[in-house]
């Protein structure tokens, strides 16, 4: 486990990192139970991000690509039923791009 804030500034950009399960398991492993105030804060945060008015939902078609920045956008995938024929099943590839800026010294 590691101690990491959910929100933090990186220069002029506000970044976030949140997966409640990781927060809870990290506290368990650190033997530092969440306080009632921390649980209330996580509950309030989850109420906001699970509010349908705060969400965008879309479907992707074969051949489409989606680029996101995990530090700016909370995201999730809904369940799906894959094709029974293994040759026609979904092929999902993840790519991590570095934020390194060239020419900045």
Coordinates of C-alpha atoms in Angstrom, one line a residue:
X1 CA 0.0 0.0 0.0
X2 CA 1.0 3.6 -0.4
X3 CA -0.3 6.9 1.1
X4 CA -1.6 8.9 -1.9
X5 CA -4.1 11.8 -1.8
X6 CA -7.3 11.4 -3.9
X7 CA -6.7 14.9 -5.3
X8 CA -3.5 16.7 -5.8
X9 CA -2.1 19.5 -7.8
X10 CA 0.6 18.8 -10.4
X11 CA 1.7 22.2 -11.5
X12 CA -1.5 23.9 -12.7
X13 CA -3.3 20.6 -13.3
X14 CA -5.6 19.0 -10.7
X15 CA -5.1 15.2 -10.8
X16 CA -7.1 12.6 -9.0
X17 CA -6.8 8.9 -8.3
X18 CA -9.7 7.0 -6.8
X19 CA -10.9 3.5 -6.4
X20 CA -12.7 3.1 -3.1
X21 CA -11.7 -0.5 -2.7
X22 CA -8.0 0.4 -2.9
X23 CA -8.6 3.1 -0.2
X24 CA -10.3 0.7 2.1
X25 CA -7.9 -2.2 1.6
X26 CA -4.9 0.2 2.0
X27 CA -6.3 1.3 5.3
X28 CA -6.8 -2.3 6.4
X29 CA -3.2 -3.3 5.4
X30 CA -1.8 -0.2 7.2
X31 CA -3.9 -1.2 10.2
X32 CA -5.3 2.4 10.2
X33 CA -9.1 2.0 10.1
X34 CA -11.0 4.8 8.3
X35 CA -12.5 7.3 10.7
X36 CA -16.3 7.9 10.5
X37 CA -15.5 11.3 9.0
X38 CA -13.4 9.6 6.2
X39 CA -16.2 7.1 5.5
X40 CA -18.7 10.0 5.3
X41 CA -16.3 11.9 2.9
X42 CA -16.0 8.8 0.7
X43 CA -19.7 8.3 0.7
X44 CA -20.3 11.9 -0.3
X45 CA -17.7 11.6 -3.1
X46 CA -19.3 8.4 -4.4
X47 CA -22.8 10.0 -4.3
X48 CA -21.5 12.8 -6.6
X49 CA -19.7 10.6 -9.1
X50 CA -22.5 8.0 -9.3
X51 CA -25.1 10.7 -9.9
X52 CA -26.4 10.1 -13.5
X53 CA -26.4 13.8 -14.2
X54 CA -22.6 13.7 -13.7
X55 CA -22.0 10.9 -16.2
X56 CA -21.6 10.4 -19.9
X57 CA -22.5 7.0 -21.3
X58 CA -21.7 5.7 -24.8
X59 CA -21.1 2.6 -26.8
X60 CA -18.1 1.8 -28.8
X61 CA -18.1 0.1 -32.2
X62 CA -15.5 -2.2 -33.7
X63 CA -12.5 -0.2 -34.9
X64 CA -13.2 2.8 -32.6
X65 CA -10.5 4.0 -30.1
X66 CA -10.9 6.0 -26.9
X67 CA -8.1 8.1 -25.4
X68 CA -8.6 9.3 -21.8
X69 CA -6.4 10.7 -19.1
X70 CA -7.0 8.6 -16.0
X71 CA -5.8 11.5 -13.9
X72 CA -8.6 13.8 -15.2
X73 CA -11.6 11.5 -15.8
X74 CA -13.2 8.9 -13.5
X75 CA -14.3 6.0 -15.7
X76 CA -15.9 2.6 -15.6
X77 CA -17.2 0.1 -18.0
X78 CA -20.6 -1.5 -17.8
X79 CA -21.0 -5.3 -18.2
X80 CA -21.2 -6.8 -21.6
X81 CA -21.8 -10.2 -23.1
X82 CA -19.0 -11.3 -25.4
X83 CA -19.5 -13.2 -28.6
X84 CA -19.6 -17.0 -28.0
X85 CA -17.2 -17.6 -30.9
X86 CA -13.6 -17.0 -29.6
X87 CA -12.5 -15.7 -33.0
X88 CA -15.2 -12.9 -32.7
X89 CA -14.7 -11.9 -29.1
X90 CA -13.8 -8.4 -28.1
X91 CA -10.1 -7.5 -28.4
X92 CA -9.2 -4.8 -25.9
X93 CA -5.8 -3.2 -25.8
X94 CA -4.6 -0.8 -23.2
X95 CA -1.8 1.7 -23.9
X96 CA -0.2 3.9 -21.3
X97 CA 1.3 7.1 -22.6
X98 CA 3.8 9.1 -20.6
X99 CA 3.2 12.7 -19.7
X100 CA 6.9 13.5 -20.1
X101 CA 7.4 16.9 -21.8
X102 CA 10.3 17.2 -24.2
X103 CA 12.4 20.3 -24.4
X104 CA 11.6 21.5 -20.9
X105 CA 15.0 20.8 -19.6

